mmCIF file of C-alpha atoms in Angstrom:
data_model
loop_
_atom_site.group_PDB
_atom_site.id
_atom_site.type_symbol
_atom_site.label_atom_id
_atom_site.label_comp_id
_atom_site.label_asym_id
_atom_site.label_seq_id
_atom_site.Cartn_x
_atom_site.Cartn_y
_atom_site.Cartn_z
ATOM 1 C CA UNK A 1 -85.027 -129.813 -218.144
ATOM 2 C CA UNK A 2 -85.115 -132.922 -220.252
ATOM 3 C CA UNK A 3 -86.540 -132.642 -223.729
ATOM 4 C CA UNK A 4 -86.826 -135.236 -226.437
ATOM 5 C CA UNK A 5 -83.975 -134.871 -228.917
ATOM 6 C CA UNK A 6 -84.274 -137.654 -231.477
ATOM 7 C CA UNK A 7 -86.457 -140.659 -232.084
ATOM 8 C CA UNK A 8 -84.208 -143.690 -232.189
ATOM 9 C CA UNK A 9 -86.908 -146.260 -232.879
ATOM 10 C CA UNK A 10 -90.604 -146.973 -232.352
ATOM 11 C CA UNK A 11 -90.097 -147.573 -228.599
ATOM 12 C CA UNK A 12 -86.587 -146.360 -227.800
ATOM 13 C CA UNK A 13 -86.108 -142.632 -227.409
ATOM 14 C CA UNK A 14 -83.141 -140.367 -226.686
ATOM 15 C CA UNK A 15 -83.463 -137.480 -224.248
ATOM 16 C CA UNK A 16 -81.086 -134.520 -224.135
ATOM 17 C CA UNK A 17 -80.271 -132.675 -220.930
ATOM 18 C CA UNK A 18 -79.832 -129.096 -222.199
ATOM 19 C CA UNK A 19 -78.094 -128.069 -218.976
ATOM 20 C CA UNK A 20 -75.291 -130.639 -219.063
ATOM 21 C CA UNK A 21 -75.285 -131.840 -222.675
ATOM 22 C CA UNK A 22 -75.793 -135.404 -221.507
ATOM 23 C CA UNK A 23 -77.862 -137.681 -223.749
ATOM 24 C CA UNK A 24 -79.605 -140.767 -222.377
ATOM 25 C CA UNK A 25 -81.740 -143.493 -223.943
ATOM 26 C CA UNK A 26 -84.867 -145.027 -222.492
ATOM 27 C CA UNK A 27 -87.447 -147.547 -223.642
ATOM 28 C CA UNK A 28 -91.061 -146.500 -223.201
ATOM 29 C CA UNK A 29 -92.645 -149.955 -222.976
ATOM 30 C CA UNK A 30 -95.585 -149.187 -220.709
ATOM 31 C CA UNK A 31 -98.688 -151.334 -221.243
ATOM 32 C CA UNK A 32 -101.060 -149.906 -223.861
ATOM 33 C CA UNK A 33 -98.835 -146.893 -224.498
ATOM 34 C CA UNK A 34 -99.613 -147.368 -228.178
ATOM 35 C CA UNK A 35 -103.174 -146.133 -227.396
ATOM 36 C CA UNK A 36 -101.821 -142.717 -226.383
ATOM 37 C CA UNK A 37 -101.184 -139.552 -228.392
ATOM 38 C CA UNK A 38 -98.470 -137.105 -227.360
ATOM 39 C CA UNK A 39 -99.835 -133.557 -227.124
ATOM 40 C CA UNK A 40 -97.260 -131.466 -225.213
ATOM 41 C CA UNK A 41 -94.000 -131.465 -223.251
ATOM 42 C CA UNK A 42 -93.941 -129.504 -220.001
ATOM 43 C CA UNK A 43 -91.092 -127.269 -218.909
ATOM 44 C CA UNK A 44 -90.275 -129.983 -216.324
ATOM 45 C CA UNK A 45 -89.825 -132.616 -219.039
ATOM 46 C CA UNK A 46 -93.120 -134.446 -218.497
ATOM 47 C CA UNK A 47 -95.087 -135.743 -221.493
ATOM 48 C CA UNK A 48 -98.794 -134.872 -221.771
ATOM 49 C CA UNK A 49 -100.642 -137.795 -223.286
ATOM 50 C CA UNK A 50 -104.219 -138.464 -224.391
ATOM 51 C CA UNK A 51 -105.525 -141.965 -223.864
ATOM 52 C CA UNK A 52 -107.601 -142.253 -227.009
ATOM 53 C CA UNK A 53 -110.132 -144.958 -225.952
ATOM 54 C CA UNK A 54 -111.196 -143.112 -222.766
ATOM 55 C CA UNK A 55 -110.060 -139.539 -223.606
ATOM 56 C CA UNK A 56 -108.383 -139.445 -220.184
ATOM 57 C CA UNK A 57 -105.439 -137.037 -220.095
ATOM 58 C CA UNK A 58 -102.257 -138.346 -218.495
ATOM 59 C CA UNK A 59 -98.803 -137.093 -217.531
ATOM 60 C CA UNK A 60 -95.858 -139.420 -218.140
ATOM 61 C CA UNK A 61 -92.446 -139.047 -216.524
ATOM 62 C CA UNK A 62 -90.290 -140.656 -219.234
ATOM 63 C CA UNK A 63 -87.450 -141.445 -216.802
ATOM 64 C CA UNK A 64 -89.433 -143.075 -213.982
ATOM 65 C CA UNK A 65 -92.208 -144.191 -216.399
ATOM 66 C CA UNK A 66 -94.810 -143.062 -213.884
ATOM 67 C CA UNK A 67 -98.237 -142.253 -215.320
ATOM 68 C CA UNK A 68 -100.538 -139.764 -213.574
ATOM 69 C CA UNK A 69 -104.239 -139.713 -214.509
ATOM 70 C CA UNK A 70 -106.106 -136.472 -214.973
ATOM 71 C CA UNK A 71 -109.786 -135.912 -215.848
ATOM 72 C CA UNK A 72 -111.142 -136.828 -219.291
ATOM 73 C CA UNK A 73 -110.981 -134.105 -221.905
ATOM 74 C CA UNK A 74 -114.745 -134.452 -222.430
ATOM 75 C CA UNK A 75 -115.388 -132.774 -219.039
ATOM 76 C CA UNK A 76 -114.080 -129.517 -220.519
ATOM 77 C CA UNK A 77 -116.425 -129.567 -223.496
ATOM 78 C CA UNK A 78 -119.896 -128.105 -223.598
ATOM 79 C CA UNK A 79 -122.890 -130.194 -224.577
ATOM 80 C CA UNK A 80 -123.014 -128.273 -227.861
ATOM 81 C CA UNK A 81 -119.368 -129.107 -228.640
ATOM 82 C CA UNK A 82 -119.922 -132.767 -227.791
ATOM 83 C CA UNK A 83 -123.092 -132.904 -229.889
ATOM 84 C CA UNK A 84 -121.397 -131.310 -232.924
ATOM 85 C CA UNK A 85 -118.466 -133.709 -232.620
ATOM 86 C CA UNK A 86 -120.782 -136.728 -232.514
ATOM 87 C CA UNK A 87 -122.826 -135.443 -235.449
ATOM 88 C CA UNK A 88 -119.664 -134.952 -237.488
ATOM 89 C CA UNK A 89 -118.977 -138.651 -237.160
ATOM 90 C CA UNK A 90 -115.265 -138.103 -236.504
ATOM 91 C CA UNK A 91 -113.043 -139.279 -233.701
ATOM 92 C CA UNK A 92 -113.326 -136.832 -230.811
ATOM 93 C CA UNK A 93 -109.761 -137.576 -229.834
ATOM 94 C CA UNK A 94 -108.631 -136.432 -233.275
ATOM 95 C CA UNK A 95 -110.243 -133.033 -232.792
ATOM 96 C CA UNK A 96 -108.685 -132.402 -229.394
ATOM 97 C CA UNK A 97 -105.501 -130.336 -229.644
ATOM 98 C CA UNK A 98 -103.178 -128.667 -227.138
ATOM 99 C CA UNK A 99 -100.841 -125.704 -227.424
ATOM 100 C CA UNK A 100 -98.911 -126.200 -224.167
ATOM 101 C CA UNK A 101 -99.011 -127.538 -220.633
ATOM 102 C CA UNK A 102 -97.296 -126.839 -217.322
ATOM 103 C CA UNK A 103 -97.325 -127.420 -213.591
ATOM 104 C CA UNK A 104 -98.255 -125.169 -210.693
ATOM 105 C CA UNK A 105 -97.342 -126.457 -207.233
ATOM 106 C CA UNK A 106 -99.168 -125.142 -204.182
ATOM 107 C CA UNK A 107 -99.031 -125.976 -200.485
ATOM 108 C CA UNK A 108 -102.491 -126.710 -199.127
ATOM 109 C CA UNK A 109 -101.059 -126.723 -195.601
ATOM 110 C CA UNK A 110 -97.723 -127.178 -193.916
ATOM 111 C CA UNK A 111 -97.565 -130.901 -194.707
ATOM 112 C CA UNK A 112 -99.319 -131.267 -198.059
ATOM 113 C CA UNK A 113 -98.051 -130.288 -201.506
ATOM 114 C CA UNK A 114 -100.629 -130.318 -204.296
ATOM 115 C CA UNK A 115 -99.744 -130.419 -207.961
ATOM 116 C CA UNK A 116 -102.036 -128.502 -210.321
ATOM 117 C CA UNK A 117 -101.728 -129.162 -214.038
ATOM 118 C CA UNK A 118 -102.563 -126.281 -216.371
ATOM 119 C CA UNK A 119 -103.222 -126.944 -220.065
ATOM 120 C CA UNK A 120 -103.676 -124.406 -222.810
ATOM 121 C CA UNK A 121 -106.041 -126.138 -225.204
ATOM 122 C CA UNK A 122 -106.381 -125.209 -228.838
ATOM 123 C CA UNK A 123 -109.668 -127.155 -228.998
ATOM 124 C CA UNK A 124 -111.672 -126.613 -226.984
ATOM 125 C CA UNK A 125 -110.040 -123.163 -226.703
ATOM 126 C CA UNK A 126 -108.870 -122.062 -223.296
ATOM 127 C CA UNK A 127 -106.647 -122.619 -220.243
ATOM 128 C CA UNK A 128 -107.961 -125.270 -217.879
ATOM 129 C CA UNK A 129 -106.625 -126.693 -214.629
ATOM 130 C CA UNK A 130 -106.990 -129.913 -212.682
ATOM 131 C CA UNK A 131 -105.333 -131.923 -209.960
ATOM 132 C CA UNK A 132 -104.835 -135.712 -209.858
ATOM 133 C CA UNK A 133 -108.040 -137.171 -208.446
ATOM 134 C CA UNK A 134 -110.299 -134.372 -209.784
ATOM 135 C CA UNK A 135 -113.379 -135.466 -211.687
ATOM 136 C CA UNK A 136 -113.351 -132.617 -214.184
ATOM 137 C CA UNK A 137 -111.303 -129.724 -215.583
ATOM 138 C CA UNK A 138 -111.843 -126.152 -214.431
ATOM 139 C CA UNK A 139 -111.761 -123.512 -217.178
ATOM 140 C CA UNK A 140 -109.941 -120.338 -216.071
ATOM 141 C CA UNK A 141 -109.617 -118.496 -219.415
ATOM 142 C CA UNK A 142 -111.484 -119.154 -222.643
ATOM 143 C CA UNK A 143 -109.585 -116.978 -225.110
ATOM 144 C CA UNK A 144 -106.296 -116.841 -226.962
ATOM 145 C CA UNK A 145 -103.047 -116.226 -225.034
ATOM 146 C CA UNK A 146 -99.703 -115.338 -226.585
ATOM 147 C CA UNK A 147 -97.311 -117.420 -224.457
ATOM 148 C CA UNK A 148 -97.309 -119.863 -221.528
ATOM 149 C CA UNK A 149 -94.694 -121.245 -219.128
ATOM 150 C CA UNK A 150 -94.490 -123.067 -215.806
ATOM 151 C CA UNK A 151 -91.790 -121.353 -213.773
ATOM 152 C CA UNK A 152 -90.691 -121.751 -210.112
ATOM 153 C CA UNK A 153 -93.781 -123.748 -209.219
ATOM 154 C CA UNK A 154 -96.269 -121.334 -210.819
ATOM 155 C CA UNK A 155 -97.959 -121.133 -214.207
ATOM 156 C CA UNK A 156 -97.560 -117.921 -216.210
ATOM 157 C CA UNK A 157 -99.011 -116.738 -219.487
ATOM 158 C CA UNK A 158 -99.242 -113.534 -221.538
ATOM 159 C CA UNK A 159 -102.546 -112.003 -222.594
ATOM 160 C CA UNK A 160 -101.681 -109.317 -225.071
ATOM 161 C CA UNK A 161 -98.482 -107.958 -223.537
ATOM 162 C CA UNK A 162 -99.591 -108.420 -219.900
ATOM 163 C CA UNK A 163 -97.863 -111.162 -217.936
ATOM 164 C CA UNK A 164 -100.432 -113.126 -215.924
ATOM 165 C CA UNK A 165 -99.999 -115.744 -213.192
ATOM 166 C CA UNK A 166 -102.368 -118.502 -212.169
ATOM 167 C CA UNK A 167 -103.550 -118.145 -208.584
ATOM 168 C CA UNK A 168 -105.417 -120.938 -206.791
ATOM 169 C CA UNK A 169 -108.613 -120.250 -204.925
ATOM 170 C CA UNK A 170 -106.870 -120.003 -201.541
ATOM 171 C CA UNK A 171 -104.914 -116.953 -202.790
ATOM 172 C CA UNK A 172 -107.896 -115.118 -204.288
ATOM 173 C CA UNK A 173 -111.422 -114.108 -203.363
ATOM 174 C CA UNK A 174 -112.743 -116.458 -206.068
ATOM 175 C CA UNK A 175 -113.989 -120.011 -205.482
ATOM 176 C CA UNK A 176 -111.904 -121.174 -208.446
ATOM 177 C CA UNK A 177 -108.352 -120.639 -209.670
ATOM 178 C CA UNK A 178 -107.966 -117.556 -211.847
ATOM 179 C CA UNK A 179 -105.407 -115.519 -213.734
ATOM 180 C CA UNK A 180 -104.198 -112.324 -212.114
ATOM 181 C CA UNK A 181 -101.888 -109.659 -213.515
ATOM 182 C CA UNK A 182 -98.201 -109.995 -212.569
ATOM 183 C CA UNK A 183 -96.760 -107.384 -214.963
ATOM 184 C CA UNK A 184 -98.708 -104.614 -216.667
ATOM 185 C CA UNK A 185 -98.270 -104.090 -220.440
ATOM 186 C CA UNK A 186 -95.413 -101.721 -221.359
ATOM 187 C CA UNK A 187 -95.179 -101.974 -225.147
ATOM 188 C CA UNK A 188 -97.407 -102.560 -228.163
ATOM 189 C CA UNK A 189 -97.420 -105.643 -230.373
ATOM 190 C CA UNK A 190 -99.156 -106.816 -233.509
ATOM 191 C CA UNK A 191 -101.330 -109.790 -232.721
ATOM 192 C CA UNK A 192 -101.052 -110.949 -236.334
ATOM 193 C CA UNK A 193 -97.307 -110.525 -237.037
ATOM 194 C CA UNK A 194 -95.543 -110.563 -233.635
ATOM 195 C CA UNK A 195 -95.065 -113.280 -231.037
ATOM 196 C CA UNK A 196 -94.095 -113.448 -227.348
ATOM 197 C CA UNK A 197 -92.015 -116.132 -225.679
ATOM 198 C CA UNK A 198 -91.654 -116.729 -221.941
ATOM 199 C CA UNK A 199 -88.505 -118.634 -220.941
ATOM 200 C CA UNK A 200 -86.974 -119.952 -217.730
ATOM 201 C CA UNK A 201 -83.394 -118.741 -218.122
ATOM 202 C CA UNK A 202 -81.643 -120.751 -215.380
ATOM 203 C CA UNK A 203 -84.062 -119.552 -212.679
ATOM 204 C CA UNK A 204 -84.733 -116.091 -214.143
ATOM 205 C CA UNK A 205 -88.006 -115.416 -215.932
ATOM 206 C CA UNK A 206 -87.465 -113.665 -219.243
ATOM 207 C CA UNK A 207 -89.656 -112.526 -222.101
ATOM 208 C CA UNK A 208 -88.698 -112.390 -225.791
ATOM 209 C CA UNK A 209 -90.684 -110.141 -228.135
ATOM 210 C CA UNK A 210 -90.374 -111.271 -231.739
ATOM 211 C CA UNK A 211 -91.642 -108.387 -233.899
ATOM 212 C CA UNK A 212 -92.096 -107.528 -237.551
ATOM 213 C CA UNK A 213 -90.452 -104.262 -238.620
ATOM 214 C CA UNK A 214 -89.302 -102.468 -241.752
ATOM 215 C CA UNK A 215 -85.861 -103.392 -243.039
ATOM 216 C CA UNK A 216 -84.150 -100.057 -243.556
ATOM 217 C CA UNK A 217 -80.943 -101.725 -244.719
ATOM 218 C CA UNK A 218 -82.504 -103.444 -247.714
ATOM 219 C CA UNK A 219 -81.374 -101.892 -251.016
ATOM 220 C CA UNK A 220 -84.195 -103.386 -253.092
ATOM 221 C CA UNK A 221 -87.013 -101.235 -254.442
ATOM 222 C CA UNK A 222 -90.204 -101.223 -252.403
ATOM 223 C CA UNK A 223 -90.670 -101.840 -248.697
ATOM 224 C CA UNK A 224 -88.985 -104.902 -247.206
ATOM 225 C CA UNK A 225 -89.622 -106.331 -243.785
ATOM 226 C CA UNK A 226 -87.728 -108.408 -241.276
ATOM 227 C CA UNK A 227 -88.188 -109.857 -237.810
ATOM 228 C CA UNK A 228 -86.463 -108.136 -234.911
ATOM 229 C CA UNK A 229 -86.103 -109.176 -231.280
ATOM 230 C CA UNK A 230 -86.450 -107.483 -227.895
ATOM 231 C CA UNK A 231 -85.499 -109.266 -224.655
ATOM 232 C CA UNK A 232 -86.788 -108.373 -221.179
ATOM 233 C CA UNK A 233 -86.198 -109.591 -217.666
ATOM 234 C CA UNK A 234 -89.490 -110.081 -215.875
ATOM 235 C CA UNK A 235 -89.205 -108.372 -212.478
ATOM 236 C CA UNK A 236 -92.084 -109.949 -210.596
ATOM 237 C CA UNK A 237 -91.389 -107.972 -207.398
ATOM 238 C CA UNK A 238 -91.639 -104.646 -209.223
ATOM 239 C CA UNK A 239 -94.281 -105.838 -211.655
ATOM 240 C CA UNK A 240 -92.216 -104.565 -214.575
ATOM 241 C CA UNK A 241 -90.283 -105.616 -217.697
ATOM 242 C CA UNK A 242 -86.623 -104.604 -217.714
ATOM 243 C CA UNK A 243 -84.882 -104.440 -221.150
ATOM 244 C CA UNK A 244 -81.926 -106.811 -221.327
ATOM 245 C CA UNK A 245 -78.860 -107.026 -223.596
ATOM 246 C CA UNK A 246 -77.690 -110.301 -222.162
ATOM 247 C CA UNK A 247 -78.942 -113.826 -221.535
ATOM 248 C CA UNK A 248 -76.481 -114.273 -218.648
ATOM 249 C CA UNK A 249 -74.084 -116.208 -220.864
ATOM 250 C CA UNK A 250 -76.749 -118.676 -221.968
ATOM 251 C CA UNK A 251 -78.571 -119.284 -225.250
ATOM 252 C CA UNK A 252 -82.328 -119.402 -225.821
ATOM 253 C CA UNK A 253 -84.051 -121.471 -228.516
ATOM 254 C CA UNK A 254 -87.500 -120.183 -229.501
ATOM 255 C CA UNK A 255 -90.199 -121.942 -231.487
ATOM 256 C CA UNK A 256 -93.641 -120.576 -232.162
ATOM 257 C CA UNK A 257 -95.053 -122.302 -229.054
ATOM 258 C CA UNK A 258 -92.066 -123.244 -226.885
ATOM 259 C CA UNK A 259 -88.778 -121.756 -225.676
ATOM 260 C CA UNK A 260 -85.904 -123.292 -223.715
ATOM 261 C CA UNK A 261 -82.683 -121.941 -222.226
ATOM 262 C CA UNK A 262 -79.431 -123.808 -222.877
ATOM 263 C CA UNK A 263 -76.100 -123.495 -221.090
ATOM 264 C CA UNK A 264 -73.762 -122.409 -223.881
ATOM 265 C CA UNK A 265 -70.773 -124.208 -222.350
ATOM 266 C CA UNK A 266 -72.530 -127.556 -222.672
ATOM 267 C CA UNK A 267 -72.202 -127.473 -226.474
ATOM 268 C CA UNK A 268 -69.257 -126.088 -228.423
ATOM 269 C CA UNK A 269 -71.492 -124.961 -231.306
ATOM 270 C CA UNK A 270 -73.899 -122.926 -229.113
ATOM 271 C CA UNK A 271 -72.939 -119.271 -228.558
ATOM 272 C CA UNK A 272 -73.673 -117.312 -225.391
ATOM 273 C CA UNK A 273 -76.253 -114.490 -225.295
ATOM 274 C CA UNK A 274 -77.783 -115.730 -228.538
ATOM 275 C CA UNK A 275 -81.377 -116.390 -229.645
ATOM 276 C CA UNK A 276 -81.665 -119.444 -231.905
ATOM 277 C CA UNK A 277 -84.747 -119.740 -234.103
ATOM 278 C CA UNK A 278 -86.857 -122.860 -234.255
ATOM 279 C CA UNK A 279 -87.571 -124.459 -237.600
ATOM 280 C CA UNK A 280 -91.142 -123.114 -237.467
ATOM 281 C CA UNK A 281 -90.000 -119.452 -237.413
ATOM 282 C CA UNK A 282 -90.643 -118.098 -240.919
ATOM 283 C CA UNK A 283 -87.748 -115.650 -240.960
ATOM 284 C CA UNK A 284 -85.318 -118.565 -240.923
ATOM 285 C CA UNK A 285 -85.969 -119.238 -244.609
ATOM 286 C CA UNK A 286 -87.662 -115.957 -245.668
ATOM 287 C CA UNK A 287 -87.087 -112.257 -244.874
ATOM 288 C CA UNK A 288 -84.010 -112.264 -242.613
ATOM 289 C CA UNK A 289 -82.812 -115.778 -243.508
ATOM 290 C CA UNK A 290 -81.011 -116.108 -240.191
ATOM 291 C CA UNK A 291 -80.685 -118.946 -237.719
ATOM 292 C CA UNK A 292 -79.496 -116.906 -234.722
ATOM 293 C CA UNK A 293 -79.509 -113.385 -233.294
ATOM 294 C CA UNK A 294 -76.975 -112.038 -230.782
ATOM 295 C CA UNK A 295 -78.769 -110.141 -228.044
ATOM 296 C CA UNK A 296 -75.649 -108.189 -226.965
ATOM 297 C CA UNK A 297 -74.608 -106.645 -230.269
ATOM 298 C CA UNK A 298 -77.544 -107.250 -232.631
ATOM 299 C CA UNK A 299 -75.514 -109.346 -235.069
ATOM 300 C CA UNK A 300 -77.066 -112.333 -236.852
ATOM 301 C CA UNK A 301 -75.900 -115.723 -238.106
ATOM 302 C CA UNK A 302 -77.189 -116.365 -241.640
ATOM 303 C CA UNK A 303 -79.139 -119.474 -242.572
ATOM 304 C CA UNK A 304 -78.075 -120.940 -245.920
ATOM 305 C CA UNK A 305 -80.978 -123.302 -246.699
ATOM 306 C CA UNK A 306 -84.169 -122.525 -248.592
ATOM 307 C CA UNK A 307 -86.063 -124.971 -246.382
ATOM 308 C CA UNK A 308 -85.410 -126.517 -242.988
ATOM 309 C CA UNK A 309 -85.788 -129.952 -244.591
ATOM 310 C CA UNK A 310 -82.821 -129.263 -246.902
ATOM 311 C CA UNK A 311 -80.292 -129.712 -244.110
ATOM 312 C CA UNK A 312 -77.493 -132.185 -244.813
ATOM 313 C CA UNK A 313 -76.783 -134.944 -242.332
ATOM 314 C CA UNK A 314 -75.174 -135.362 -239.881
ATOM 315 C CA UNK A 315 -77.193 -132.764 -238.021
ATOM 316 C CA UNK A 316 -75.492 -130.567 -235.470
ATOM 317 C CA UNK A 317 -76.753 -129.763 -231.963
ATOM 318 C CA UNK A 318 -78.194 -126.410 -233.079
ATOM 319 C CA UNK A 319 -80.100 -128.067 -235.921
ATOM 320 C CA UNK A 320 -81.483 -130.786 -233.635
ATOM 321 C CA UNK A 321 -82.680 -128.431 -230.884
ATOM 322 C CA UNK A 322 -84.074 -125.960 -233.452
ATOM 323 C CA UNK A 323 -86.088 -128.779 -234.949
ATOM 324 C CA UNK A 324 -87.270 -130.237 -231.629
ATOM 325 C CA UNK A 325 -88.392 -126.867 -230.231
ATOM 326 C CA UNK A 326 -90.976 -126.321 -232.934
ATOM 327 C CA UNK A 327 -94.593 -127.319 -233.019
ATOM 328 C CA UNK A 328 -97.114 -128.661 -230.564
ATOM 329 C CA UNK A 329 -99.399 -131.660 -230.355
ATOM 330 C CA UNK A 330 -98.855 -134.136 -233.174
ATOM 331 C CA UNK A 331 -96.078 -131.983 -234.615
ATOM 332 C CA UNK A 332 -93.861 -132.667 -231.595
ATOM 333 C CA UNK A 333 -91.029 -135.085 -232.252
#
């Protein structure tokens, strides 16, 4: 997976291969690219863009510079939403926001491979899908989901603690794509305090449960809380979550909306079987004040800054990836 590491200028960007540690530079000088807004990065390293004048959604491969057109965002909005946006007098493109995006690849027949793009919109709320050449988006879920990921050619998400998979119409009795259950819920979570994170760990689907719990080791008076972490392997064949005390020698960086797996050997400062927290995880500067958690033994690496913007240059690899993994939409680097 290629993910943007640092912005080296208004047009030149650096991309970091988290599998090999290789860093490359590329110039994004496509015509009229200045009229686009970046909204998401897919697990495959594609950039989801909004063309502001037309509100057409596009996918950009930053290495080949190929642009793929998808339907306009307005086809997902109801007449009431469009009317309210026009009455408000604001820019409709400014209101549109995206949590995440991913690909689902399906074979229509023995000779044709069709790419379906799934987007989890913040506004208008819901997961919608479309293929290149479609005239409109198809809404498959209109409520909040806790995590999303494109993995092994399929699009997964979590609703509550259930792992769901997007099935196209050929695999279901429905006329439209829909979400079906892949793994039944096996634990409870707080929708307000906890978070879930799906991650492709070198070809193995894993789930991280980030949960708020009481800190029994705190000596201060009154109740204190901290974030704790549970890791599971997602066994799709058995339809079950299997508790794990290892990340297979890799490291996982988690932000509130994204998670990536990194080969520890590619970077000397990255430890194996360790969860690293994105800069948007509150416990990095409050409560625990940690930057990493070892899945195998439960130990933690402390974080010594009161704010993630207090870091002293030059930044290390852990700092850069922790910063780049956070956010969505306009908050992406």
